[in-house]
CSV table of N, CA and C in Angstrom, one decimal:
chain,number,residue,atom,x,y,z
A,1,MET,N,0.8,-1.2,0.0
A,1,MET,CA,0.0,0.0,0.0
A,1,MET,C,0.9,1.2,0.0
A,2,TRP,N,0.3,2.3,-0.5
A,2,TRP,CA,1.0,3.6,-0.5
A,2,TRP,C,0.8,4.4,0.8
A,3,TYR,N,1.8,5.2,1.2
A,3,TYR,CA,1.7,6.0,2.4
A,3,TYR,C,2.3,7.3,2.1
A,4,ALA,N,1.6,8.4,2.6
A,4,ALA,CA,2.1,9.7,2.6
A,4,ALA,C,2.9,10.0,3.9
A,5,ILE,N,4.1,10.4,3.7
A,5,ILE,CA,4.9,10.7,4.8
A,5,ILE,C,5.2,12.2,4.8
A,6,GLU,N,4.8,13.0,5.8
A,6,GLU,CA,5.0,14.4,5.8
A,6,GLU,C,5.9,14.8,7.0
A,7,GLY,N,7.0,15.3,6.7
A,7,GLY,CA,7.9,15.8,7.7
A,7,GLY,C,7.8,17.3,7.8
A,8,TYR,N,7.7,17.8,9.0
A,8,TYR,CA,7.5,19.3,9.2
A,8,TYR,C,8.8,19.8,9.9
A,9,ASP,N,9.5,20.7,9.2
A,9,ASP,CA,10.7,21.3,9.7
A,9,ASP,C,10.5,22.1,11.0
A,10,GLY,N,11.5,22.0,11.8
A,10,GLY,CA,11.6,22.9,13.0
A,10,GLY,C,12.0,24.3,12.6
A,11,ALA,N,12.3,25.1,13.6
A,11,ALA,CA,12.7,26.5,13.3
A,11,ALA,C,14.2,26.5,13.1
A,12,ASP,N,14.7,27.3,12.1
A,12,ASP,CA,16.1,27.5,11.9
A,12,ASP,C,16.9,26.2,11.7
A,13,VAL,N,16.4,25.4,10.8
A,13,VAL,CA,17.1,24.1,10.6
A,13,VAL,C,17.7,23.9,9.2
A,14,LEU,N,17.7,25.0,8.4
A,14,LEU,CA,18.2,24.9,7.0
A,14,LEU,C,19.6,24.4,7.0
A,15,ALA,N,20.5,24.8,7.9
A,15,ALA,CA,21.9,24.3,7.9
A,15,ALA,C,21.9,22.8,8.1
A,16,LYS,N,21.1,22.3,9.1
A,16,LYS,CA,21.0,20.9,9.4
A,16,LYS,C,20.5,20.1,8.2
A,17,ARG,N,19.5,20.7,7.5
A,17,ARG,CA,18.9,20.1,6.4
A,17,ARG,C,19.9,19.9,5.3
A,18,LEU,N,20.6,20.9,5.0
A,18,LEU,CA,21.6,20.9,3.9
A,18,LEU,C,22.8,19.9,4.3
A,19,ALA,N,23.2,19.9,5.5
A,19,ALA,CA,24.2,19.0,5.9
A,19,ALA,C,23.8,17.5,5.9
A,20,THR,N,22.6,17.2,6.0
A,20,THR,CA,22.1,15.8,6.0
A,20,THR,C,21.4,15.4,4.7
A,21,ARG,N,21.3,16.3,3.7
A,21,ARG,CA,20.6,16.1,2.5
A,21,ARG,C,21.1,14.8,1.7
A,22,THR,N,22.4,14.6,1.6
A,22,THR,CA,22.9,13.5,0.8
A,22,THR,C,22.4,12.2,1.4
A,23,GLU,N,22.5,12.0,2.7
A,23,GLU,CA,22.0,10.8,3.4
A,23,GLU,C,20.5,10.6,3.2
A,24,HIS,N,19.7,11.7,3.3
A,24,HIS,CA,18.3,11.7,3.1
A,24,HIS,C,17.9,11.2,1.7
A,25,LEU,N,18.6,11.8,0.7
A,25,LEU,CA,18.3,11.5,-0.7
A,25,LEU,C,18.7,10.1,-1.0
A,26,ALA,N,19.8,9.5,-0.4
A,26,ALA,CA,20.2,8.2,-0.7
A,26,ALA,C,19.1,7.2,-0.3
A,27,ARG,N,18.4,7.4,0.8
A,27,ARG,CA,17.2,6.5,1.1
A,27,ARG,C,16.1,6.6,0.1
A,28,LEU,N,15.8,7.8,-0.3
A,28,LEU,CA,14.8,8.0,-1.3
A,28,LEU,C,15.2,7.4,-2.7
A,29,THR,N,16.4,7.5,-3.0
A,29,THR,CA,16.9,6.9,-4.3
A,29,THR,C,16.8,5.3,-4.2
A,30,ALA,N,17.0,4.8,-3.0
A,30,ALA,CA,16.8,3.3,-2.8
A,30,ALA,C,15.4,2.9,-3.0
A,31,LEU,N,14.5,3.7,-2.5
A,31,LEU,CA,13.0,3.4,-2.7
A,31,LEU,C,12.7,3.5,-4.2
A,32,ARG,N,13.2,4.6,-4.8
A,32,ARG,CA,12.9,4.7,-6.3
A,32,ARG,C,13.5,3.5,-7.1
A,33,ASP,N,14.7,3.1,-6.8
A,33,ASP,CA,15.3,2.0,-7.5
A,33,ASP,C,14.5,0.7,-7.3
A,34,GLN,N,13.8,0.6,-6.2
A,34,GLN,CA,13.0,-0.6,-5.9
A,34,GLN,C,11.6,-0.5,-6.5
A,35,GLY,N,11.3,0.7,-7.1
A,35,GLY,CA,10.0,0.9,-7.7
A,35,GLY,C,8.9,1.2,-6.7
A,36,ARG,N,9.3,1.7,-5.5
A,36,ARG,CA,8.4,1.9,-4.4
A,36,ARG,C,8.2,3.4,-4.2
A,37,LEU,N,8.7,4.3,-5.0
A,37,LEU,CA,8.6,5.8,-4.7
A,37,LEU,C,7.7,6.4,-5.8
A,38,LEU,N,6.6,7.0,-5.3
A,38,LEU,CA,5.7,7.7,-6.2
A,38,LEU,C,6.2,9.1,-6.4
A,39,LEU,N,6.5,9.8,-5.4
A,39,LEU,CA,7.0,11.2,-5.4
A,39,LEU,C,7.7,11.5,-4.1
A,40,ALA,N,8.6,12.5,-4.2
A,40,ALA,CA,9.2,13.0,-3.0
A,40,ALA,C,9.8,14.4,-3.3
A,41,GLY,N,9.7,15.3,-2.3
A,41,GLY,CA,10.3,16.6,-2.5
A,41,GLY,C,10.0,17.5,-1.3
A,42,PRO,N,10.8,18.6,-1.2
A,42,PRO,CA,10.6,19.5,-0.1
A,42,PRO,C,9.5,20.6,-0.4
A,43,CYS,N,9.0,21.2,0.7
A,43,CYS,CA,8.0,22.3,0.6
A,43,CYS,C,8.7,23.6,0.9
A,44,PRO,N,8.9,24.4,-0.1
A,44,PRO,CA,9.6,25.7,0.2
A,44,PRO,C,8.8,26.5,1.2
A,45,ALA,N,9.5,27.2,2.1
A,45,ALA,CA,8.8,28.0,3.1
A,45,ALA,C,8.2,29.3,2.6
A,46,ILE,N,8.6,29.7,1.4
A,46,ILE,CA,7.9,30.8,0.7
A,46,ILE,C,7.5,30.4,-0.7
A,47,ASP,N,6.7,31.2,-1.3
A,47,ASP,CA,6.1,30.8,-2.6
A,47,ASP,C,7.1,31.1,-3.8
A,48,THR,N,8.1,30.2,-3.8
A,48,THR,CA,9.1,30.2,-4.9
A,48,THR,C,9.8,28.8,-4.9
A,49,GLU,N,10.3,28.5,-6.1
A,49,GLU,CA,11.0,27.2,-6.2
A,49,GLU,C,12.3,27.1,-5.4
A,50,ASP,N,13.0,28.3,-5.4
A,50,ASP,CA,14.3,28.3,-4.7
A,50,ASP,C,14.1,29.3,-3.5
A,51,PRO,N,13.8,28.9,-2.3
A,51,PRO,CA,13.5,29.8,-1.2
A,51,PRO,C,14.7,30.4,-0.6
A,52,GLY,N,15.9,30.0,-1.1
A,52,GLY,CA,17.1,30.6,-0.5
A,52,GLY,C,17.2,30.5,1.0
A,53,PRO,N,17.6,31.5,1.7
A,53,PRO,CA,17.7,31.4,3.1
A,53,PRO,C,16.4,31.2,3.9
A,54,ALA,N,15.3,31.4,3.3
A,54,ALA,CA,14.0,31.1,3.9
A,54,ALA,C,13.8,29.6,4.2
A,55,GLY,N,14.5,28.8,3.4
A,55,GLY,CA,14.5,27.4,3.6
A,55,GLY,C,13.2,26.7,3.3
A,56,PHE,N,12.9,25.7,4.0
A,56,PHE,CA,11.7,24.8,3.7
A,56,PHE,C,10.9,24.6,5.0
A,57,SER,N,9.6,24.4,4.7
A,57,SER,CA,8.7,24.1,5.9
A,57,SER,C,8.6,22.6,6.1
A,58,GLY,N,9.1,21.8,5.2
A,58,GLY,CA,9.0,20.3,5.4
A,58,GLY,C,9.2,19.6,4.1
A,59,SER,N,8.8,18.3,4.1
A,59,SER,CA,8.9,17.5,2.9
A,59,SER,C,7.7,16.6,2.8
A,60,LEU,N,7.5,16.1,1.6
A,60,LEU,CA,6.5,15.1,1.4
A,60,LEU,C,7.1,13.9,0.6
A,61,VAL,N,6.8,12.7,1.1
A,61,VAL,CA,7.2,11.5,0.4
A,61,VAL,C,6.0,10.6,0.3
A,62,VAL,N,5.7,10.1,-0.9
A,62,VAL,CA,4.7,9.1,-1.1
A,62,VAL,C,5.4,7.8,-1.6
A,63,ALA,N,5.3,6.8,-0.8
A,63,ALA,CA,6.0,5.6,-1.1
A,63,ALA,C,5.2,4.3,-0.7
A,64,GLU,N,5.6,3.2,-1.3
A,64,GLU,CA,4.9,2.0,-1.0
A,64,GLU,C,5.7,1.2,0.1
A,65,PHE,N,4.9,0.7,1.1
A,65,PHE,CA,5.4,-0.1,2.2
A,65,PHE,C,4.4,-1.2,2.4
A,66,GLU,N,4.9,-2.3,3.1
A,66,GLU,CA,4.0,-3.4,3.4
A,66,GLU,C,3.0,-3.2,4.5
A,67,SER,N,3.2,-2.1,5.3
A,67,SER,CA,2.2,-1.8,6.3
A,67,SER,C,2.5,-0.4,6.8
A,68,LEU,N,1.5,0.1,7.6
A,68,LEU,CA,1.6,1.4,8.2
A,68,LEU,C,2.8,1.4,9.2
A,69,ALA,N,2.9,0.3,9.9
A,69,ALA,CA,4.1,0.2,10.9
A,69,ALA,C,5.4,0.3,10.1
A,70,ALA,N,5.5,-0.4,9.0
A,70,ALA,CA,6.8,-0.3,8.2
A,70,ALA,C,7.0,1.1,7.7
A,71,ALA,N,6.0,1.8,7.2
A,71,ALA,CA,6.2,3.2,6.8
A,71,ALA,C,6.6,4.1,7.9
A,72,ARG,N,6.0,3.9,9.1
A,72,ARG,CA,6.4,4.7,10.2
A,72,ARG,C,7.9,4.4,10.6
A,73,ALA,N,8.2,3.1,10.6
A,73,ALA,CA,9.6,2.8,11.0
A,73,ALA,C,10.6,3.4,10.0
A,74,TRP,N,10.3,3.4,8.7
A,74,TRP,CA,11.1,4.0,7.7
A,74,TRP,C,11.3,5.5,7.9
A,75,ALA,N,10.1,6.1,8.2
A,75,ALA,CA,10.1,7.6,8.4
A,75,ALA,C,10.9,7.9,9.7
A,76,ASP,N,10.8,7.1,10.7
A,76,ASP,CA,11.5,7.4,12.0
A,76,ASP,C,13.0,7.2,11.8
A,77,ALA,N,13.4,6.5,10.9
A,77,ALA,CA,14.9,6.2,10.6
A,77,ALA,C,15.5,7.3,9.7
A,78,ASP,N,14.7,8.2,9.2
A,78,ASP,CA,15.2,9.2,8.3
A,78,ASP,C,16.3,10.1,8.9
A,79,PRO,N,17.4,10.3,8.2
A,79,PRO,CA,18.5,11.2,8.7
A,79,PRO,C,18.0,12.6,9.1
A,80,TYR,N,16.9,13.1,8.5
A,80,TYR,CA,16.4,14.4,8.9
A,80,TYR,C,15.8,14.3,10.3
A,81,VAL,N,15.3,13.2,10.7
A,81,VAL,CA,14.7,13.0,12.1
A,81,VAL,C,15.9,13.0,13.0
A,82,ALA,N,16.9,12.2,12.7
A,82,ALA,CA,18.1,12.1,13.6
A,82,ALA,C,18.8,13.4,13.8
A,83,ALA,N,18.9,14.2,12.7
A,83,ALA,CA,19.6,15.5,12.7
A,83,ALA,C,18.8,16.6,13.4
A,84,GLY,N,17.5,16.3,13.7
A,84,GLY,CA,16.7,17.4,14.3
A,84,GLY,C,16.1,18.3,13.3
A,85,VAL,N,16.1,18.0,12.0
A,85,VAL,CA,15.4,18.8,11.0
A,85,VAL,C,13.9,18.8,11.1
A,86,TYR,N,13.4,17.7,11.2
A,86,TYR,CA,11.9,17.6,11.4
A,86,TYR,C,11.5,17.7,12.9
A,87,ALA,N,10.6,18.6,13.1
A,87,ALA,CA,10.0,18.7,14.4
A,87,ALA,C,8.9,17.6,14.7
A,88,ARG,N,8.3,17.2,13.6
A,88,ARG,CA,7.3,16.1,13.7
A,88,ARG,C,7.2,15.5,12.3
A,89,VAL,N,6.7,14.2,12.3
A,89,VAL,CA,6.5,13.5,11.1
A,89,VAL,C,5.1,12.8,11.2
A,90,GLU,N,4.3,12.9,10.2
A,90,GLU,CA,3.0,12.3,10.1
A,90,GLU,C,3.1,11.2,9.0
A,91,VAL,N,2.5,10.1,9.2
A,91,VAL,CA,2.4,9.0,8.2
A,91,VAL,C,1.0,8.6,8.1
A,92,ARG,N,0.5,8.6,6.8
A,92,ARG,CA,-0.9,8.2,6.6
A,92,ARG,C,-1.0,7.3,5.4
A,93,PRO,N,-2.0,6.4,5.3
A,93,PRO,CA,-2.2,5.7,4.1
A,93,PRO,C,-2.6,6.7,3.0
A,94,PHE,N,-2.3,6.3,1.8
A,94,PHE,CA,-2.5,7.2,0.6
A,94,PHE,C,-3.0,6.3,-0.5
A,95,LYS,N,-4.0,6.8,-1.3
A,95,LYS,CA,-4.6,6.0,-2.4
A,95,LYS,C,-4.4,6.9,-3.7
A,96,PRO,N,-3.5,6.5,-4.5
A,96,PRO,CA,-3.3,7.3,-5.8
A,96,PRO,C,-4.6,7.1,-6.7
A,97,VAL,N,-5.1,8.2,-7.2
A,97,VAL,CA,-6.2,8.1,-8.1
A,97,VAL,C,-5.9,8.7,-9.5
A,98,LEU,N,-5.2,9.8,-9.5
A,98,LEU,CA,-4.9,10.5,-10.8
A,98,LEU,C,-3.4,10.8,-10.8
A,99,PRO,N,-2.7,10.9,-11.8
A,99,PRO,CA,-3.2,10.8,-13.2
A,99,PRO,C,-3.3,9.3,-13.6
């Protein structure tokens, strides 16, 4: 089943996010290579593709896991969680409809 994983950035974490980005992306690349990633990306803190020093308000990942517990475990092991980038993470079942 598909799951939406939403990470919400804490305050003033852009430097932590940038320092941990390579590890974070490696996990997403592994999901993609396994055919389990529908989409992933950050949410700019301001209305522009490149928010510069304003940074990001969080991230969204939609990926396939065998269960909600497995999706939560994967999310909890994210380098952004360990580095303190995310203040909180929400994981919910997701049903793709379009396109």
